[in-house]
Tab-separated table of C-alpha atoms (C1' of nucleotides) in Angstrom:
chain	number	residue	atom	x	y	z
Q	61	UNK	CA	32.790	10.240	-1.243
Q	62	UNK	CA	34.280	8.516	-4.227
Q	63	UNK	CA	38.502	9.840	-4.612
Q	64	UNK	CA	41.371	8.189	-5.845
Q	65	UNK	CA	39.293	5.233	-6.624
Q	66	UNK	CA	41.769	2.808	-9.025
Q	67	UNK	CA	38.236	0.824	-9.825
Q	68	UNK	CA	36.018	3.065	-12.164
Q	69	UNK	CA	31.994	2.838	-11.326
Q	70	UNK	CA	30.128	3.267	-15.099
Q	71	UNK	CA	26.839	3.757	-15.043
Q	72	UNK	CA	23.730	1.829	-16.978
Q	73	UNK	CA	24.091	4.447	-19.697
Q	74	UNK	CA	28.063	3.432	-20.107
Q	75	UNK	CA	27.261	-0.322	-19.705
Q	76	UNK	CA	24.444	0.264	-22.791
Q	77	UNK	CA	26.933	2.015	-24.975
Q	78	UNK	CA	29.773	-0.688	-24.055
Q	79	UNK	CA	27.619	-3.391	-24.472
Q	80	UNK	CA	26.499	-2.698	-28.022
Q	81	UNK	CA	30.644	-2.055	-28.652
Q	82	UNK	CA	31.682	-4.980	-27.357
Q	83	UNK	CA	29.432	-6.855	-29.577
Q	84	UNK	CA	30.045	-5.134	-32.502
Q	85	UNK	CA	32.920	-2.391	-32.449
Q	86	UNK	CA	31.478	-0.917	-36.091
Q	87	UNK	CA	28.058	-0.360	-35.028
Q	88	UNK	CA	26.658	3.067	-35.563
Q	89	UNK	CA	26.830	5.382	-32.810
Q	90	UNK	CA	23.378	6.821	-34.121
Q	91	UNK	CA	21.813	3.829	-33.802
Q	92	UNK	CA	23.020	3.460	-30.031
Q	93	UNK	CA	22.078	7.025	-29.498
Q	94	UNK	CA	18.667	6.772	-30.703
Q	95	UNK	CA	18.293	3.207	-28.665
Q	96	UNK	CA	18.891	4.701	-25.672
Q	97	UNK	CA	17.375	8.436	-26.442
Q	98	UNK	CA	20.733	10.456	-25.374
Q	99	UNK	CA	22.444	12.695	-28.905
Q	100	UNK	CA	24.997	11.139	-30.503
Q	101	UNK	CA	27.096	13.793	-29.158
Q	102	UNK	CA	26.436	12.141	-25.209
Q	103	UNK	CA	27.949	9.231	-26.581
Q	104	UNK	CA	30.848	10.785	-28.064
Q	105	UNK	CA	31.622	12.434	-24.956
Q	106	UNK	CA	31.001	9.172	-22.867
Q	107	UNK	CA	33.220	7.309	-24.623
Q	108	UNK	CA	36.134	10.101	-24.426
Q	109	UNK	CA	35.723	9.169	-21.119
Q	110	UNK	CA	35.398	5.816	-21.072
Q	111	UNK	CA	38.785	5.754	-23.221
Q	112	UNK	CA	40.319	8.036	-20.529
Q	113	UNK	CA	39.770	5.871	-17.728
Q	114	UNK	CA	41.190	3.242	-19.259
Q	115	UNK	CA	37.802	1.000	-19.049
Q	116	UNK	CA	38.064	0.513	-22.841
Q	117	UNK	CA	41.307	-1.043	-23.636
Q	118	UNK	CA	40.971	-1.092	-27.286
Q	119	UNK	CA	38.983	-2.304	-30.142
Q	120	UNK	CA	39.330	-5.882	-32.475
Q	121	UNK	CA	38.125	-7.097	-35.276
Q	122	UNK	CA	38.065	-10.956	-34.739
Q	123	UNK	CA	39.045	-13.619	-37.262
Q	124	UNK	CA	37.765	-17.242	-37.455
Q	125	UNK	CA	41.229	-19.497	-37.475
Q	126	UNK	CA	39.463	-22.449	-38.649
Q	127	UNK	CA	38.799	-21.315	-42.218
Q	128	UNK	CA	42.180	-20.074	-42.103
Q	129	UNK	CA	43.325	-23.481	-41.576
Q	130	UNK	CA	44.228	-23.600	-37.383
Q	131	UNK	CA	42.472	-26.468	-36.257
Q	132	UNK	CA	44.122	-27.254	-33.327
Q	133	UNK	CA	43.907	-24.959	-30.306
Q	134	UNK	CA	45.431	-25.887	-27.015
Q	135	UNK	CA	46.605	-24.979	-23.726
Q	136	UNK	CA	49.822	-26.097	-21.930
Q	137	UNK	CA	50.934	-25.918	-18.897
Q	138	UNK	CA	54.580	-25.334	-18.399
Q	139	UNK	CA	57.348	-26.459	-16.086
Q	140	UNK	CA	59.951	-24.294	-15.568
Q	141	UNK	CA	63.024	-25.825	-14.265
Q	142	UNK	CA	63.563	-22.565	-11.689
Q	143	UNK	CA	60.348	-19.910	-11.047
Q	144	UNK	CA	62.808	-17.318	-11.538
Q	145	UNK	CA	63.232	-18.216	-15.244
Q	146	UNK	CA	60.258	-16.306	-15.808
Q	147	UNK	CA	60.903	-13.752	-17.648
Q	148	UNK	CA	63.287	-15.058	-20.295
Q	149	UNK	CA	60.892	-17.705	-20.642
Q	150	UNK	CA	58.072	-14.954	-21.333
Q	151	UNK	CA	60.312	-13.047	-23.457
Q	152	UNK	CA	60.871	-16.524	-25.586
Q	153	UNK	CA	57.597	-17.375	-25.791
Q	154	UNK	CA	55.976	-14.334	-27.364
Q	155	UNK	CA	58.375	-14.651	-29.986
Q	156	UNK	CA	56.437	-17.960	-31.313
Q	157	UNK	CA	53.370	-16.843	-33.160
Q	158	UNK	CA	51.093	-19.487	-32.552
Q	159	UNK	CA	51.226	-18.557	-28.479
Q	160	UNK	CA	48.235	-16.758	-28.155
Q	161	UNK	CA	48.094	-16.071	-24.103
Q	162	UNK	CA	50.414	-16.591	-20.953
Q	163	UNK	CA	49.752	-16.875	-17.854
Q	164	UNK	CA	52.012	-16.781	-14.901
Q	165	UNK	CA	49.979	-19.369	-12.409
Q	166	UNK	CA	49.386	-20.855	-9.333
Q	167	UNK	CA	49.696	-24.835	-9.163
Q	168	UNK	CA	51.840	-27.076	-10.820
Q	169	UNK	CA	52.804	-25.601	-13.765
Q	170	UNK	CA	55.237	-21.795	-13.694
Q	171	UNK	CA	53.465	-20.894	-16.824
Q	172	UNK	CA	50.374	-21.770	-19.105
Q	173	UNK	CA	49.689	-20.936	-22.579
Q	174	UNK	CA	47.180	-20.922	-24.916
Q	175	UNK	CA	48.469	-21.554	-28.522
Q	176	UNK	CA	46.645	-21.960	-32.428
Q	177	UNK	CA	48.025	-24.127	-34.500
Q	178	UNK	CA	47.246	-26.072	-38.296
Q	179	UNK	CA	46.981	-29.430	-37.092
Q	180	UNK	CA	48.002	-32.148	-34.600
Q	181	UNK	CA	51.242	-32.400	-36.585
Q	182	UNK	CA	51.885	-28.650	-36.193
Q	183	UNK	CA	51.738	-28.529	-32.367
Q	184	UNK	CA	53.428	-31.808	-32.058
Q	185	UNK	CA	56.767	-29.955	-34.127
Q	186	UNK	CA	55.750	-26.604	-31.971
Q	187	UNK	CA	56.232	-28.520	-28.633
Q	188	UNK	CA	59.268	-30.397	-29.691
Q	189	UNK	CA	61.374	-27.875	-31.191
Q	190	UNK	CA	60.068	-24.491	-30.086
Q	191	UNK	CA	58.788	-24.740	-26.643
Q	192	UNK	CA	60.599	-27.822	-24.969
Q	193	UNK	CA	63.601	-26.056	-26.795
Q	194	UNK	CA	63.018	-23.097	-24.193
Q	195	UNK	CA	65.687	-22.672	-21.800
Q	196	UNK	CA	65.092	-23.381	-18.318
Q	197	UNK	CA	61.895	-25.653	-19.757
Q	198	UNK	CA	61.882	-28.731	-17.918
Q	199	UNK	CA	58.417	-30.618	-18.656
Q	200	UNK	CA	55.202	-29.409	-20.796
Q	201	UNK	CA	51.701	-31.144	-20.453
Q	202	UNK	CA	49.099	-30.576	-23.048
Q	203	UNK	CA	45.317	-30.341	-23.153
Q	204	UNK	CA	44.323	-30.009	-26.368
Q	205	UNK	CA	40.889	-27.944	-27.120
Q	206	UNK	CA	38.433	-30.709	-28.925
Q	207	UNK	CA	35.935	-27.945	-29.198
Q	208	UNK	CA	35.344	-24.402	-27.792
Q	209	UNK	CA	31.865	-23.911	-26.297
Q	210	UNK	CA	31.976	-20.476	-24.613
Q	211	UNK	CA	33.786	-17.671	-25.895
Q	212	UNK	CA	32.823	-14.140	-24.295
Q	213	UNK	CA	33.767	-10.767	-22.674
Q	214	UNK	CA	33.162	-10.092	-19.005
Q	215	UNK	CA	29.055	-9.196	-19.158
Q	216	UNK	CA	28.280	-5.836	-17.836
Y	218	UNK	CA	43.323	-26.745	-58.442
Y	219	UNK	CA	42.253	-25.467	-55.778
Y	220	UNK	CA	38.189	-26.268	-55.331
Y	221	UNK	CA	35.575	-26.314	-52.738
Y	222	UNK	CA	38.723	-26.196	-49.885
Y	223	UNK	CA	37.120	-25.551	-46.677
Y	224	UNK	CA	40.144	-23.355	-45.959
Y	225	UNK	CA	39.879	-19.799	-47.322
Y	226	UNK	CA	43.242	-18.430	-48.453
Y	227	UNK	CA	43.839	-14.231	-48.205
Y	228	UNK	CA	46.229	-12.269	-50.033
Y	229	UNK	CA	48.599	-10.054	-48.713
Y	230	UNK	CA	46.118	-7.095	-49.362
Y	231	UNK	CA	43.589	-8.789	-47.527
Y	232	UNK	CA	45.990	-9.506	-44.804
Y	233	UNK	CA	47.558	-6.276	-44.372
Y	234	UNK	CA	43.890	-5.295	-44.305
Y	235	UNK	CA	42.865	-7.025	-41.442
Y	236	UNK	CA	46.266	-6.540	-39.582
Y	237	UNK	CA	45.236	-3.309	-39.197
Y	238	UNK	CA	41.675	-4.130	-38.074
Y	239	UNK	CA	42.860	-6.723	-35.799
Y	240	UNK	CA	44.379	-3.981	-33.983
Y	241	UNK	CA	42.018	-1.163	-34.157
Y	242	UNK	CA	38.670	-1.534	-35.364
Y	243	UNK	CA	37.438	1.545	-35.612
Y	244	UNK	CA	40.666	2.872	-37.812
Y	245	UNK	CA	39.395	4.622	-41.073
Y	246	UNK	CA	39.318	2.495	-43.948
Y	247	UNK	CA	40.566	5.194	-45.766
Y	248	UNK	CA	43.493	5.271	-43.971
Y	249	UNK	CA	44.193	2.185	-44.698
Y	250	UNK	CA	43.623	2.125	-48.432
Y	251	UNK	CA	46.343	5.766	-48.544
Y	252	UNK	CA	48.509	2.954	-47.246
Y	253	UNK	CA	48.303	0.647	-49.055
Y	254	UNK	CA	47.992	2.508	-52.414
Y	255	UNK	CA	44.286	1.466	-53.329
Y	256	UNK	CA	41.138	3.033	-52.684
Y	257	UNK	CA	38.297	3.003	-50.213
Y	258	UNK	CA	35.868	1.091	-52.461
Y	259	UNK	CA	38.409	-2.008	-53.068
Y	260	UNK	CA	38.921	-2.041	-49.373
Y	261	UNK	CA	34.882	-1.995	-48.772
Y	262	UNK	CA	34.916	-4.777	-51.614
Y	263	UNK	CA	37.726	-7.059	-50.028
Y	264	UNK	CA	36.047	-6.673	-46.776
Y	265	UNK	CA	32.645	-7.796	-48.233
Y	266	UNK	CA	34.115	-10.829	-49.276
Y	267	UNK	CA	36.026	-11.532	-46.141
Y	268	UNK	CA	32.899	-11.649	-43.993
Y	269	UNK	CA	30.998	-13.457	-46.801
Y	270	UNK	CA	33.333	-16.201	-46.636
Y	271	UNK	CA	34.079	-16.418	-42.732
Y	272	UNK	CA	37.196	-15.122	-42.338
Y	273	UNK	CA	36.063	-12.147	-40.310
Y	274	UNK	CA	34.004	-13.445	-37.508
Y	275	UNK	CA	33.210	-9.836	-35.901
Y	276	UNK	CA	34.508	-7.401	-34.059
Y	277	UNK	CA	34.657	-6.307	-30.607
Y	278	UNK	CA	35.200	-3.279	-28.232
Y	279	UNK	CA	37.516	-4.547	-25.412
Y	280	UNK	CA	37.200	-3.909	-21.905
Y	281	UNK	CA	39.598	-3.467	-19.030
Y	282	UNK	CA	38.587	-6.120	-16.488
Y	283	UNK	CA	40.853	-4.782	-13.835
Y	284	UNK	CA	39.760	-1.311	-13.952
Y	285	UNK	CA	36.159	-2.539	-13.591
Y	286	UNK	CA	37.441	-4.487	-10.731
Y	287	UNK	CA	37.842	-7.774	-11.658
Y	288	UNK	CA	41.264	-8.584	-10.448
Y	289	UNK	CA	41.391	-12.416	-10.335
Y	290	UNK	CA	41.629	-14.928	-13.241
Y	291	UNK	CA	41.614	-18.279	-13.085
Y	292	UNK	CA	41.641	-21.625	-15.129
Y	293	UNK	CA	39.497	-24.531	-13.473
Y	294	UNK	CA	39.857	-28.243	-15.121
Y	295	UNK	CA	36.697	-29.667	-14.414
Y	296	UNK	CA	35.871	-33.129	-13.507
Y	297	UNK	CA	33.006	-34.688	-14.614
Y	298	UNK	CA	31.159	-38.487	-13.539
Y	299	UNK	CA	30.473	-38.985	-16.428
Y	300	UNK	CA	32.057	-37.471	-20.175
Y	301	UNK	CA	28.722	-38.076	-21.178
Y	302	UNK	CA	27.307	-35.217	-19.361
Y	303	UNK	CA	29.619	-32.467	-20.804
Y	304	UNK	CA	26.031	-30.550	-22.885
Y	305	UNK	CA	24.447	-30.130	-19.479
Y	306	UNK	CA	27.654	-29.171	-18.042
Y	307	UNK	CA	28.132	-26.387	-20.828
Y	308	UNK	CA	24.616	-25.702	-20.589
Y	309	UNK	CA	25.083	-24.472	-16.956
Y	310	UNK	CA	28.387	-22.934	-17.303
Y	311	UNK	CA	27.009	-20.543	-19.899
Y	312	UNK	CA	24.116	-18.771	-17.122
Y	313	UNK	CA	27.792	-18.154	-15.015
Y	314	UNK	CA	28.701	-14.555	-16.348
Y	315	UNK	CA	31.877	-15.058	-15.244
Y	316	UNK	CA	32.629	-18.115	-17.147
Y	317	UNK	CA	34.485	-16.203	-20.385
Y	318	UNK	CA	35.903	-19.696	-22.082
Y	319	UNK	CA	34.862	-23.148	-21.784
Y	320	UNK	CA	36.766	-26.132	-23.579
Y	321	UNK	CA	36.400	-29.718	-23.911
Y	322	UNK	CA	39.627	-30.975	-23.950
Y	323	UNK	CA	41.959	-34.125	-23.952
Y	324	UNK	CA	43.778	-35.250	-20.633
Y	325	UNK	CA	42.987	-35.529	-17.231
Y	326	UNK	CA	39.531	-32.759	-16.884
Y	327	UNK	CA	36.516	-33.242	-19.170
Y	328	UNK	CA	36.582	-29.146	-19.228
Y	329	UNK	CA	38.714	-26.987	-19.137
Y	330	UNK	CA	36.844	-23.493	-17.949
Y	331	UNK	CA	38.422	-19.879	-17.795
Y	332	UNK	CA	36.864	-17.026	-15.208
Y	333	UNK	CA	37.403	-13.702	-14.249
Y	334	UNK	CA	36.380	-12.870	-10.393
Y	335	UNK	CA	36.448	-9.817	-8.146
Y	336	UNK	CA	39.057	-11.170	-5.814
Y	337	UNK	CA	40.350	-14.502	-4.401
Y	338	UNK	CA	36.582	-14.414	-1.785
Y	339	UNK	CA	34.851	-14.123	-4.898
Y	340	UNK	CA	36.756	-17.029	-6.607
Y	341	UNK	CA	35.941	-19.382	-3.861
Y	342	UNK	CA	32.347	-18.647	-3.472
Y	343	UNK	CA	32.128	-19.224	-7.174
Y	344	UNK	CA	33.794	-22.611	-7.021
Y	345	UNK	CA	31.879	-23.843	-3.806
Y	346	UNK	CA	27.971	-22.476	-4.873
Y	347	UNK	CA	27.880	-22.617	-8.522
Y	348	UNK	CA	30.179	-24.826	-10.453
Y	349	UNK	CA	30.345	-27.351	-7.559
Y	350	UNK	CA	27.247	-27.234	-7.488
Y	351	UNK	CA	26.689	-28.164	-11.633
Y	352	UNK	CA	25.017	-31.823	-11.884
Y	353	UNK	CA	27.844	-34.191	-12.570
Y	354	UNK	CA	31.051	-31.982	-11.670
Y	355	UNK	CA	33.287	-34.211	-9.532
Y	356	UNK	CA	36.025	-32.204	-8.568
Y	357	UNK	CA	37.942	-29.151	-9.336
Y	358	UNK	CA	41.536	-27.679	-10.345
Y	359	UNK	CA	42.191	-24.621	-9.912
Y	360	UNK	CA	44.924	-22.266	-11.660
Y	361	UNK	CA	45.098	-18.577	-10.587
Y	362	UNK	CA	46.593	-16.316	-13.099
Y	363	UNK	CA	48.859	-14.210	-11.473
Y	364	UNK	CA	49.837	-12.222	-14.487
Y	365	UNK	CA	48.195	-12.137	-18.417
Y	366	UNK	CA	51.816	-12.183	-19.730
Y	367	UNK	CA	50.785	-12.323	-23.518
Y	368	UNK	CA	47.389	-11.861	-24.908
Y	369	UNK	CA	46.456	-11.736	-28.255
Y	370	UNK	CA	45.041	-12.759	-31.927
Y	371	UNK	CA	46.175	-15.292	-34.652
Y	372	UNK	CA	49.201	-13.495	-36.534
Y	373	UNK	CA	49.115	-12.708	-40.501
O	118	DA	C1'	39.378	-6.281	-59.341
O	119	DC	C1'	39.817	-1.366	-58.963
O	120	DT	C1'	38.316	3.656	-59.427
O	121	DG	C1'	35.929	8.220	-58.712
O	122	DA	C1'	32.147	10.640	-57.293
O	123	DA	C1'	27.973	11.444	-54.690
O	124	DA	C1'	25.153	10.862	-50.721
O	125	DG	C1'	24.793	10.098	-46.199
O	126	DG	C1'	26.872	9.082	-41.583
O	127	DT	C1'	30.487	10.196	-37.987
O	128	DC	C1'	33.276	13.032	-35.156
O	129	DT	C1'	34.855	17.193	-32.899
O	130	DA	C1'	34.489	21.616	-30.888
O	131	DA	C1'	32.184	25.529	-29.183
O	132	DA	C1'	28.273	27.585	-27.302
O	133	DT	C1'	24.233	26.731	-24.408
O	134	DG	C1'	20.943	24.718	-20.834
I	105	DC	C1'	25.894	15.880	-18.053
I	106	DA	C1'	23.091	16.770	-21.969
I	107	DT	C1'	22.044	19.419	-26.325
I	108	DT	C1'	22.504	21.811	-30.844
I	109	DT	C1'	24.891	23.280	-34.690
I	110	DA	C1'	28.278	23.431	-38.224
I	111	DG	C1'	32.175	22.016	-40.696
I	112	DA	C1'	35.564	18.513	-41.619
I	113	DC	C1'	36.208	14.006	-42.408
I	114	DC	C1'	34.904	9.069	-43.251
I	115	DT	C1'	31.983	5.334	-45.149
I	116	DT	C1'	29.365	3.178	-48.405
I	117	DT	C1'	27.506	2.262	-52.788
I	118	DC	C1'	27.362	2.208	-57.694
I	119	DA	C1'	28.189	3.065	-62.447
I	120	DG	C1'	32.076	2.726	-65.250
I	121	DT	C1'	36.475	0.593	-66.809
DNA sequence: ACTGAAAGGTCTAAATG
DNA sequence: CATTTAGACCTTTCAGT
């Protein structure tokens, strides 16, 4: 007996639908319909669900930063100068644009962040005068990306 | 002049255009174009040129990792031998489904790798029998994400 | 570069198996 | 859970400006 669960169970019919979504959010429901030989209608209802569980969280379209002119991706890791700084940190950080995710890890660093930016020059003035200018910030160390080989969703 | 740049420049049509998409996919393009003041067609038009040049690399359904009941993610620097060996590395990092991002970066690791695991067990038996195990890998680091504070696209 | 109109696809809801 | 149907709405394309 399955109650309360806070995991949701989909089944290979969900996992189908999601993975032809999660490749290409714009992709005909028909087309998925008559793929897997349920009525478009199934799928409607499916996803309803789906969206009602909270198993999908949303829908993107993606946009290459390179031709846009961010050439420089990279993660640092962040020292905090007291743990409990957290928060205002957090709250600082998502004002900058170019910080794309942050993480509140285990390790060395309080904080790591992954964050887009035009050039070398660019995160160089980003570090110097936006993050290290963080209160509470006590040290940063920075690995910068040289080039991205994987980039996926969780596989279902 | 502005010829052959490898950089493509948008408009703030264009952007306001894929600020929307960035957010929501599936939101009606006609909903959009009421918006902005300009119809359907020029949206379908800007669009087509967006993708034709690169600027829209796809789009994606995304998926609730926790609610599927993958609770634990984690950044592992990887050490290799030899630099050398990073394509074989890759090459075996990509048949680990739960490998989401791999990065060759500057600094201390040769790669930097991030994963999304059922729980801390699940974690550890990843690190010991598969990436461990990859020809070459040296040693580990190993950041747990307690908390995705901030997560999200390139802003226009 | 944008528009309007036409044709076809998508989505929802209600009734049914 | 799946299906069908029907109407409302959305997408896409194309000739025209």
């Amino acid at each position: 007996m399955k109650t309360n669960s806070l995991i949701v169970e989909i089944d290979g019919i969900d996992k189908e639908i999601l993975r032809d979504l999660m490749e290409d959010a714009r992709k005909p429901i028909l087309q998925i319909a008559n793929k897997i030989g349920i009525s478009g209608a199934a799928i409607h209802q499916r996803l309803r669900k789906l969206e009602q569980s909270g198993v999908i969280s949303g829908s993107k379209f993606t946009v290459n930063h390179k031709i846009l002119g961010y050439n420089t991706m990279a993660f640092v890791g962040i020292y905090l100068d007291k743990a409990a700084r957290n928060p205002e940190a957090v709250r600082d950080l998502k004002k900058i644009p170019e910080v794309l995710e942050c993480h509140y890890t285990t390790g060395n660093w309080s904080i790591l962040i992954k964050i887009i930016c035009r050039d070398n020059q660019h995160l160089m003035h980003l570090l110097n005068t936006k993050i290290q200018a963080i209160e509470g910030v006590s040290r940063t160390e920075t690995f910068i990306s040289l080039d991205q080989q994987i980039d996926r969703q969780i596989q279902l």
